[in-house]
Amino acid sequence: MTWRGGALHVLCVVALVSCGTAFATDRPVPRERVALDTDWRFHKGDPADAKGLDYDVRPDVEELADGKDADARPDAAAKAQANGERVLKPWILPTANPLILDPAKRHVRPVGNPGGDVSFVQRDFDDGAWAKVTLPHDWAIAGPFLADGPYGGMGRLQTWGPAWYRRTLDIPANDAGRSIFLDVDGAMSYATVWLNGHLVGGWPYGYNGWRVDLTPYVVPGGVNRLAIRLDNPPGSARWYPGAGLYRNVWLVKADPVHVAHWGTRVTTPQVSQQAATISVHVTIDNDSARTADVAASTEIFELDASGMKRGDAVARVDNGRTRMAAKSSATLTASTTLAKPRLWGPPPSQQPHRYVAVTTLSRDGRAIDRVETPFGIRTIRFDANEGLLVNDGRIAMRGVNNHHDLGALGAAFNVRAAERQLQIMRDMGANAVRMAHNPPAPELLELTDRMGFLVVDEIFDSWERKKTPLDFHLVFPDWHEPDLRAMLRRDRNHPSIVAWGVGNEVGEQYTGEAGAAIGRKLHGIVREEDPTRPTINAMNWAKPDMPLPRELD
């Protein structure tokens, strides 16, 4: 990325890691990604024996204000007193370690198994009387509506309070020796996961995708009971957040040597109508206890309008080999040139053409993992005089700032409902969407890629200063880095995304150099993960010579 004559020039190609494709072998398939959408049991409220299950001590909230001015200045964070209560925070924080760059800042899990004696997490607990639900599931949309306020700005449906989900996992005996993960696309909020009575980990932020490693707690061939507790607080948002496991949940089974979570990235240092240089970056995790010699290769195919592979491979990349120590990670990068690429761009002046990179890991001549990575080839450039140029064509951005819920359908993600929203927006003349004010469901970005919408992807509505008593400011100091990296690694490869939003009307607009320092830190994280797109901060209060905007693009 370079600045030239007042213009920010950005060249990029983007990709999305998806599930691996199964193929024939006499061993378990290299990678399985199973949708856990059925056979869930649901219960609102904690059991009588629940103690010490809070993520952390929360500040006391005497009254939830209703009807607060949307432009009111956020306040400094209130301090909560621990008073000796046991909390789960020390056991949850290590879930973030893969997304913390500095090893010295990663968290060490304490000994012990908090919550392991609670009835709802026991393998033999009888949940037969619980409600049967399918995912995605928003339990709050079922009502009833609240007759009396105040409602804390979150609408007249109660979205707060503890809720539990339980399910049996199918882990056959021949899965012994594989790495087993639970991938959650979104859970509202303060999620904690137990498997067979063991605390696995969790994630506070309700809008991000995250992964926990089930491998140490799995019983291959036996009964495996999964329990997830959510505890969305009141006064935690300025809109209807929804409740429950409102996005998809996946069981991932892989060889101990596998492509890392969100571990495939495609970039292009050079793009023209005549040729595109495509670089494929593959991050590999070796979860095993032994050294592994691994090779990676990638084939590139065209995708049709529905997202299906078309024809033979149009290019191949030999990503190379690496010798990996036990419990280590490595990244392999290699490039190829594609002649006369079909470029991705927004209709009607351009077309959203896409490709897919199929990456295979091999050891001793045998395929051990495979992932498919849809991507689009295009350039973006922001110019002070001309605005946004996509593939050197000027595009006027006309769009909306859209929250994640689906109106009367609630927050449970529905692909067809989201597609219908986009179609209505297109009929209105819109070609762009700004996410308000958090990462969307991954399927929404698949739709914007396919339909050719431009996207501003956003991560936070608040930093350290609070807008509501129990919003994200409570966990920002510990979680801003892993949450931001999670969004960037998951989404950085979508061709529809043209900018990263690191904040929305944050209170740090008003704190001078102190607020600018936070903006500088977030901007630096974006640059480390994706230097191909600019950073922005949505500001509702702006004065000449403010320090915060100078830290962003």
XYZ file of C-alpha atoms in Angstrom:
553
model
C 0.000 0.000 0.000
C 1.382 3.413 -0.942
C 0.310 7.038 -0.767
C 0.645 8.920 -4.068
C -0.432 12.509 -4.571
C -3.068 12.457 -1.837
C -4.533 9.119 -2.900
C -4.453 5.844 -1.014
C -3.628 3.079 -3.503
C -4.603 -0.457 -2.553
C -4.176 -3.644 -4.555
C -5.587 -6.891 -3.231
C -7.108 -10.260 -3.932
C -9.259 -11.812 -1.278
C -10.168 -15.283 -0.054
C -12.363 -17.084 2.437
C -11.355 -20.321 4.117
C -14.222 -22.769 4.024
C -14.637 -26.360 5.012
C -12.376 -29.006 3.570
C -13.672 -31.268 0.855
C -13.863 -34.937 1.793
C -12.243 -37.434 -0.546
C -11.756 -41.181 -0.653
C -9.218 -42.777 1.692
C -8.872 -45.884 3.838
C -8.501 -43.652 6.912
C -10.879 -41.028 8.301
C -11.311 -38.252 5.724
C -8.683 -35.524 6.110
C -11.204 -32.903 7.238
C -14.860 -32.945 8.146
C -16.949 -29.866 8.918
C -20.310 -30.901 10.290
C -23.163 -28.449 10.828
C -24.555 -28.827 14.354
C -27.978 -27.413 13.549
C -30.312 -30.087 14.946
C -30.860 -32.145 18.096
C -30.274 -29.295 20.548
C -31.989 -28.969 23.920
C -32.574 -25.498 25.335
C -33.302 -24.154 28.827
C -33.613 -20.598 30.165
C -32.125 -19.980 33.592
C -29.476 -21.604 35.773
C -29.955 -24.729 37.892
C -30.198 -24.394 41.664
C -26.642 -25.711 42.081
C -25.094 -23.085 39.759
C -22.366 -21.127 41.537
C -19.410 -19.138 40.242
C -20.454 -19.278 36.582
C -20.127 -15.555 35.808
C -17.360 -14.549 33.412
C -16.385 -11.665 35.678
C -17.814 -9.367 38.326
C -20.064 -6.766 36.709
C -20.669 -3.209 37.914
C -23.900 -2.664 39.810
C -26.608 -1.109 37.632
C -29.311 0.608 39.633
C -31.483 1.641 36.691
C -31.466 0.992 32.959
C -31.935 4.294 31.157
C -34.366 4.357 28.245
C -34.488 6.838 25.406
C -30.929 8.086 25.804
C -29.807 10.575 23.159
C -27.979 8.609 20.464
C -25.301 11.323 20.326
C -24.762 11.461 24.101
C -21.106 11.317 25.082
C -19.988 7.897 26.347
C -18.865 7.785 29.977
C -15.752 6.521 31.686
C -15.940 2.868 32.722
C -17.291 2.062 36.179
C -15.093 -0.120 38.368
C -16.510 -3.347 39.778
C -15.343 -4.789 43.100
C -14.546 -8.500 43.091
C -15.324 -9.117 46.784
C -13.837 -12.595 46.589
C -16.359 -14.086 44.126
C -15.140 -16.925 41.940
C -15.348 -16.065 38.221
C -14.527 -17.956 35.022
C -12.412 -15.241 33.377
C -8.987 -16.884 34.034
C -10.199 -20.094 32.336
C -11.881 -18.307 29.395
C -9.042 -15.946 28.478
C -6.752 -18.714 27.075
C -9.292 -19.273 24.267
C -7.948 -16.014 22.825
C -4.287 -17.129 22.732
C -4.126 -18.047 18.997
C -5.212 -14.468 18.264
C -2.667 -12.724 20.518
C 0.496 -11.993 18.553
C 2.962 -11.536 21.423
C 3.552 -14.880 23.196
C 4.412 -13.018 26.392
C 0.858 -11.623 26.522
C -0.880 -14.966 26.140
C -2.782 -16.426 29.054
C -1.930 -19.467 31.173
C -4.914 -21.563 32.144
C -5.169 -22.150 35.908
C -5.628 -25.614 37.348
C -9.129 -26.689 38.237
C -12.442 -27.247 36.488
C -14.899 -24.487 37.434
C -18.510 -25.448 36.916
C -17.618 -29.106 36.584
C -19.918 -29.996 39.472
C -22.964 -28.136 38.098
C -25.788 -30.478 37.141
C -26.360 -29.078 33.637
C -22.805 -29.927 32.468
C -22.831 -33.554 33.617
C -22.662 -36.202 30.920
C -25.573 -38.170 32.416
C -27.840 -35.174 33.144
C -31.381 -35.802 31.852
C -32.360 -32.877 29.611
C -35.399 -34.648 28.173
C -37.772 -32.017 29.560
C -35.872 -29.163 27.880
C -37.195 -27.548 24.689
C -36.056 -29.008 21.359
C -34.564 -26.319 19.115
C -32.648 -26.021 15.867
C -29.894 -23.536 15.105
C -29.583 -20.693 14.364
C -31.819 -19.893 17.357
C -32.864 -16.566 18.890
C -34.812 -17.406 22.026
C -35.758 -13.766 22.738
C -37.817 -13.230 19.574
C -40.457 -15.650 20.894
C -41.411 -13.045 23.515
C -43.364 -12.112 25.467
C -43.015 -8.380 24.912
C -42.174 -6.380 28.010
C -45.104 -4.249 29.108
C -43.173 -1.894 31.367
C -39.825 -0.133 30.946
C -37.241 1.113 31.073
C -35.774 -1.322 28.586
C -32.189 -0.118 28.475
C -32.296 0.742 24.765
C -32.431 -2.935 23.738
C -36.074 -3.091 22.681
C -39.151 -4.540 24.323
C -38.052 -8.158 24.207
C -35.987 -9.552 27.077
C -32.644 -10.667 25.675
C -30.766 -10.957 28.959
C -30.233 -13.660 31.532
C -28.529 -17.069 31.552
C -29.565 -19.727 29.035
C -28.233 -23.218 28.310
C -27.872 -25.422 25.228
C -26.994 -29.120 25.344
C -26.288 -31.666 22.612
C -24.696 -35.066 22.042
C -21.723 -35.117 19.648
C -21.032 -38.013 17.297
C -17.350 -38.900 17.741
C -16.768 -42.431 16.357
C -13.940 -44.589 17.668
C -11.944 -44.109 14.451
C -11.710 -40.379 15.243
C -9.139 -41.202 17.912
C -5.969 -39.256 17.203
C -7.695 -36.495 15.252
C -8.010 -32.859 16.314
C -11.616 -31.989 17.184
C -12.831 -28.378 17.284
C -16.060 -26.528 17.965
C -16.487 -23.476 15.721
C -19.164 -20.967 16.735
C -20.146 -18.248 14.250
C -21.893 -16.142 16.905
C -23.372 -16.606 20.391
C -25.064 -13.858 22.408
C -23.072 -13.587 24.686
C -20.430 -14.482 27.351
C -20.413 -18.053 26.088
C -18.874 -20.845 28.165
C -18.395 -24.383 26.789
C -18.178 -27.660 28.718
C -17.664 -31.116 27.189
C -18.279 -34.207 29.290
C -18.231 -32.046 32.413
C -14.907 -30.338 31.589
C -14.664 -26.578 31.080
C -13.234 -26.107 27.571
C -13.265 -22.329 27.080
C -15.500 -19.574 25.782
C -15.852 -16.100 24.305
C -17.491 -12.934 25.714
C -18.241 -10.910 22.541
C -21.563 -11.915 21.035
C -20.840 -10.971 17.421
C -17.559 -12.699 16.587
C -16.789 -16.182 15.387
C -14.498 -18.279 17.597
C -13.080 -21.751 18.113
C -12.453 -23.992 21.117
C -10.361 -27.158 21.054
C -12.416 -30.141 22.242
C -9.643 -32.676 21.644
C -8.450 -33.139 25.259
C -11.998 -33.837 26.463
C -13.378 -36.042 23.675
C -14.156 -39.730 24.280
C -13.945 -41.375 20.807
C -16.568 -44.089 20.500
C -18.225 -43.005 23.737
C -20.961 -40.617 24.776
C -19.933 -36.975 24.356
C -22.205 -34.332 25.863
C -21.727 -30.691 24.944
C -23.107 -27.934 27.216
C -22.988 -24.217 26.381
C -24.035 -21.484 28.811
C -24.775 -17.953 27.606
C -25.311 -14.949 29.865
C -26.181 -11.856 27.849
C -26.334 -8.868 30.249
C -29.055 -6.222 30.396
C -27.910 -2.778 29.351
C -25.327 -4.289 26.984
C -26.388 -2.738 23.663
C -28.148 0.228 22.064
C -30.303 -1.975 19.804
C -31.941 -5.386 19.782
C -29.011 -7.847 20.055
C -30.964 -11.075 19.940
C -30.173 -13.990 22.227
C -28.864 -17.532 22.081
C -26.838 -19.491 19.518
C -28.157 -17.220 16.767
C -25.599 -18.183 14.113
C -24.281 -21.535 12.932
C -22.189 -23.915 15.037
C -19.810 -26.467 13.487
C -17.928 -29.587 14.546
C -14.560 -29.753 12.761
C -12.486 -32.953 12.650
C -8.980 -32.773 11.179
C -5.600 -34.457 11.113
C -3.391 -33.116 13.939
C -1.374 -31.453 11.164
C -3.868 -29.187 9.409
C -4.511 -25.770 7.946
C -4.998 -23.397 10.875
C -8.299 -21.751 11.721
C -8.834 -19.065 9.039
C -5.366 -20.095 7.872
C -5.548 -19.549 4.107
C -4.998 -16.072 2.669
C -4.732 -15.004 -0.980
C -3.138 -11.712 -2.034
C -2.045 -10.164 -5.345
C 0.858 -7.753 -5.560
C 0.032 -7.029 -9.219
C -3.314 -6.970 -11.039
C -4.178 -5.846 -14.579
C -6.575 -6.825 -17.328
C -3.734 -8.863 -18.867
C -2.465 -10.784 -15.806
C -2.699 -11.155 -12.037
C 0.032 -12.335 -9.700
C -1.664 -14.526 -7.084
C 0.080 -15.351 -3.822
C -1.322 -18.103 -1.606
C -0.344 -17.996 2.082
C -1.068 -21.170 4.066
C -0.666 -21.287 7.850
C -0.330 -24.830 9.204
C -0.736 -26.045 12.788
C 1.023 -29.170 14.045
C -0.990 -30.204 17.102
C 0.767 -33.550 17.340
C 3.545 -34.547 19.731
C 6.048 -35.291 16.945
C 7.897 -33.533 14.145
C 6.078 -33.458 10.815
C 7.339 -32.961 7.262
C 4.504 -31.272 5.363
C 4.006 -30.168 1.751
C 1.274 -27.829 0.468
C -0.054 -27.257 -3.035
C -2.937 -25.235 -4.439
C -5.100 -25.485 -7.556
C -7.167 -22.509 -8.721
C -10.552 -22.904 -10.427
C -13.148 -20.506 -11.757
C -16.476 -20.299 -9.917
C -19.801 -19.862 -11.649
C -22.474 -17.395 -10.510
C -23.820 -19.872 -7.957
C -20.397 -20.508 -6.411
C -19.708 -23.910 -8.002
C -16.356 -24.891 -9.536
C -16.302 -24.720 -13.336
C -13.951 -26.660 -15.601
C -10.334 -27.617 -14.994
C -7.821 -25.782 -12.838
C -6.700 -22.507 -14.430
C -3.503 -22.240 -12.348
C -1.434 -24.195 -9.835
C 0.762 -23.128 -6.931
C 3.460 -25.226 -5.268
C 3.425 -23.761 -1.764
C 6.516 -25.749 -0.782
C 7.532 -27.893 2.157
C 8.265 -27.346 5.822
C 9.573 -29.427 8.704
C 7.450 -28.586 11.730
C 8.314 -29.205 15.360
C 5.643 -30.647 17.616
C 3.037 -28.136 18.832
C 4.183 -25.478 16.356
C 2.852 -23.416 13.453
C 4.348 -22.466 10.090
C 3.315 -20.427 7.056
C 4.093 -21.355 3.447
C 3.781 -18.727 0.712
C 4.105 -19.076 -3.039
C 2.842 -17.277 -6.131
C 1.649 -17.894 -9.654
C 0.517 -15.739 -12.568
C -2.956 -15.987 -14.047
C -3.386 -14.651 -17.581
C -6.439 -12.527 -18.446
C -8.104 -12.780 -15.023
C -11.858 -12.350 -14.655
C -12.059 -9.412 -12.243
C -14.492 -8.972 -9.360
C -16.426 -5.707 -9.329
C -19.832 -4.227 -8.445
C -22.683 -4.312 -10.995
C -23.905 -2.886 -13.241
C -20.652 -1.523 -14.659
C -18.648 -4.581 -13.520
C -19.345 -8.204 -12.632
C -18.544 -10.113 -9.394
C -16.430 -12.906 -10.916
C -14.820 -15.274 -8.419
C -12.311 -18.105 -8.195
C -11.586 -20.795 -5.617
C -8.174 -21.942 -4.390
C -8.146 -25.609 -3.364
C -5.203 -26.178 -1.014
C -4.022 -29.669 -0.076
C -1.572 -30.617 2.675
C 0.406 -33.843 2.205
C 2.671 -35.927 4.413
C 4.583 -38.972 3.138
C 2.732 -38.674 -0.166
C -0.721 -38.857 1.468
C -3.235 -36.009 1.571
C -3.941 -35.101 5.201
C -5.976 -31.896 4.845
C -7.782 -29.924 2.176
C -9.538 -26.545 2.245
C -11.398 -24.611 -0.422
C -10.934 -20.844 -0.534
C -13.281 -18.748 -2.696
C -11.747 -15.401 -3.694
C -12.080 -12.552 -6.163
C -9.411 -10.644 -8.067
C -9.763 -6.869 -8.028
C -8.029 -3.605 -7.186
C -9.369 -0.849 -4.959
C -8.051 2.681 -4.740
C -9.293 5.631 -2.706
C -8.530 8.975 -4.327
C -9.032 12.385 -2.701
C -10.556 13.796 -5.902
C -12.266 10.832 -7.544
C -13.393 8.793 -4.532
C -13.401 4.985 -4.725
C -12.034 3.260 -7.814
C -12.537 -0.464 -8.293
C -10.380 -1.903 -11.086
C -9.665 1.757 -12.001
C -13.377 2.408 -12.559
C -14.984 5.123 -10.412
C -17.747 3.733 -8.199
C -20.078 6.018 -6.229
C -20.893 4.231 -2.962
C -24.630 4.365 -2.264
C -25.648 2.254 0.653
C -27.025 1.637 4.099
C -25.817 1.089 7.652
C -27.498 -2.196 8.519
C -27.801 -3.991 11.865
C -27.470 -7.745 12.094
C -31.063 -8.656 12.986
C -33.705 -9.550 10.417
C -36.531 -7.409 11.752
C -39.540 -9.368 12.947
C -37.664 -12.619 12.269
C -35.192 -11.781 15.029
C -31.437 -12.220 15.106
C -31.253 -15.908 14.115
C -29.441 -15.768 10.790
C -31.438 -16.843 7.739
C -29.687 -16.822 4.367
C -32.801 -16.244 2.272
C -34.014 -13.404 4.528
C -30.619 -11.702 4.299
C -30.550 -12.178 0.520
C -34.021 -10.628 0.308
C -32.796 -7.594 2.272
C -29.932 -7.133 -0.172
C -32.247 -7.515 -3.152
C -34.554 -4.823 -1.750
C -31.547 -2.554 -1.173
C -30.401 -3.116 -4.753
C -33.858 -2.234 -6.053
C -33.575 1.006 -4.066
C -30.297 1.795 -5.826
C -27.905 0.679 -3.086
C -24.575 -0.944 -3.923
C -22.886 -0.828 -0.493
C -23.429 -1.974 3.099
C -21.751 -0.800 6.287
C -22.015 -3.376 9.064
C -23.534 -1.862 12.203
C -21.534 -2.140 14.359
C -20.012 -5.556 14.511
C -18.876 -8.492 12.352
C -21.804 -10.021 10.433
C -22.662 -13.661 9.894
C -20.138 -15.179 7.445
C -22.966 -16.158 5.098
C -23.874 -12.483 4.670
C -20.409 -11.756 3.297
C -20.771 -14.740 0.966
C -23.908 -13.029 -0.350
C -22.220 -9.644 -0.778
C -19.344 -11.341 -2.621
C -21.707 -13.181 -4.937
C -24.036 -10.220 -5.531
C -21.275 -7.637 -5.904
C -22.033 -5.315 -2.973
C -19.297 -3.145 -1.458
C -18.831 -3.614 2.301
C -17.377 -1.668 5.206
C -16.780 -4.334 7.864
C -16.910 -2.995 11.426
C -15.788 -4.457 14.749
C -16.713 -2.321 17.815
C -19.425 0.084 18.968
C -17.415 1.002 22.070
C -13.823 0.933 23.268
C -12.900 1.672 26.891
C -15.626 4.253 27.469
C -19.173 2.966 27.958
C -22.375 3.836 26.139
C -24.507 1.428 28.144
C -23.615 0.125 31.614
C -22.649 -3.407 30.554
C -21.523 -3.083 26.933
C -18.231 -4.209 25.356
C -16.157 -1.675 27.327
C -16.107 -4.208 30.186
C -13.902 -6.608 28.208
C -12.189 -4.284 25.715
C -8.818 -4.222 27.554
C -8.476 -8.027 27.412
C -10.294 -8.787 24.188
C -9.797 -5.951 21.676
C -6.800 -7.669 20.063
C -8.243 -11.190 19.719
C -11.639 -9.858 18.658
C -10.168 -7.570 16.007
C -7.806 -10.260 14.692
C -10.700 -12.752 14.626
C -12.737 -10.472 12.369
C -9.770 -9.693 10.134
C -8.630 -13.299 9.711
C -12.143 -14.546 9.059
C -13.153 -11.750 6.685
C -9.977 -10.294 5.137
C -10.341 -12.458 2.074
C -13.778 -11.310 0.886
C -13.645 -9.268 -2.335
C -16.689 -7.249 -1.273
C -14.906 -5.657 1.707
C -13.263 -2.341 0.819
C -12.556 -0.876 4.300
C -12.228 -1.906 7.950
C -14.233 0.000 10.577
C -12.469 -0.138 13.956
C -15.045 1.876 15.909
C -18.409 3.603 15.825
C -19.020 6.916 17.622
C -16.641 5.814 20.363
C -16.156 7.881 23.509
C -12.482 8.224 22.734
C -13.412 10.914 20.192
C -13.483 13.230 23.187
C -10.313 12.148 25.027
C -7.618 13.654 22.842
C -4.264 11.889 22.758
C -5.472 9.092 25.059
C -8.168 8.125 22.563
C -5.766 8.504 19.655
C -3.403 6.001 21.298
C -6.145 3.360 21.220
C -6.916 4.167 17.595
C -3.214 3.821 16.775
C -3.114 0.391 18.416
C -6.178 -0.863 16.532
C -4.869 0.527 13.234
C -1.578 -1.308 13.843
C -3.384 -4.612 14.342
C -5.235 -4.125 11.061
C -1.973 -3.414 9.251
C -0.420 -6.618 10.643
C -3.321 -8.757 9.440
C -4.323 -6.969 6.217
C -2.388 -4.019 4.760
C -4.525 -3.957 1.602
C -7.539 -1.953 2.845
C -7.869 1.354 4.717
C -9.079 1.733 8.305
C -11.904 4.082 9.248
C -13.625 5.200 12.460
C -17.239 6.385 12.250
C -17.324 9.735 14.064
C -20.391 11.699 15.151
C -18.304 14.496 16.719
C -15.478 16.032 14.712
C -13.372 19.177 15.112
C -10.321 20.498 13.252
C -6.982 19.031 14.303
C -8.379 16.176 16.411
C -5.675 13.583 17.157
C -7.791 10.427 16.707
C -8.479 10.692 12.930
C -4.781 11.186 12.212
C -4.127 7.613 13.404
C -6.394 6.089 10.737
C -6.524 6.117 6.943
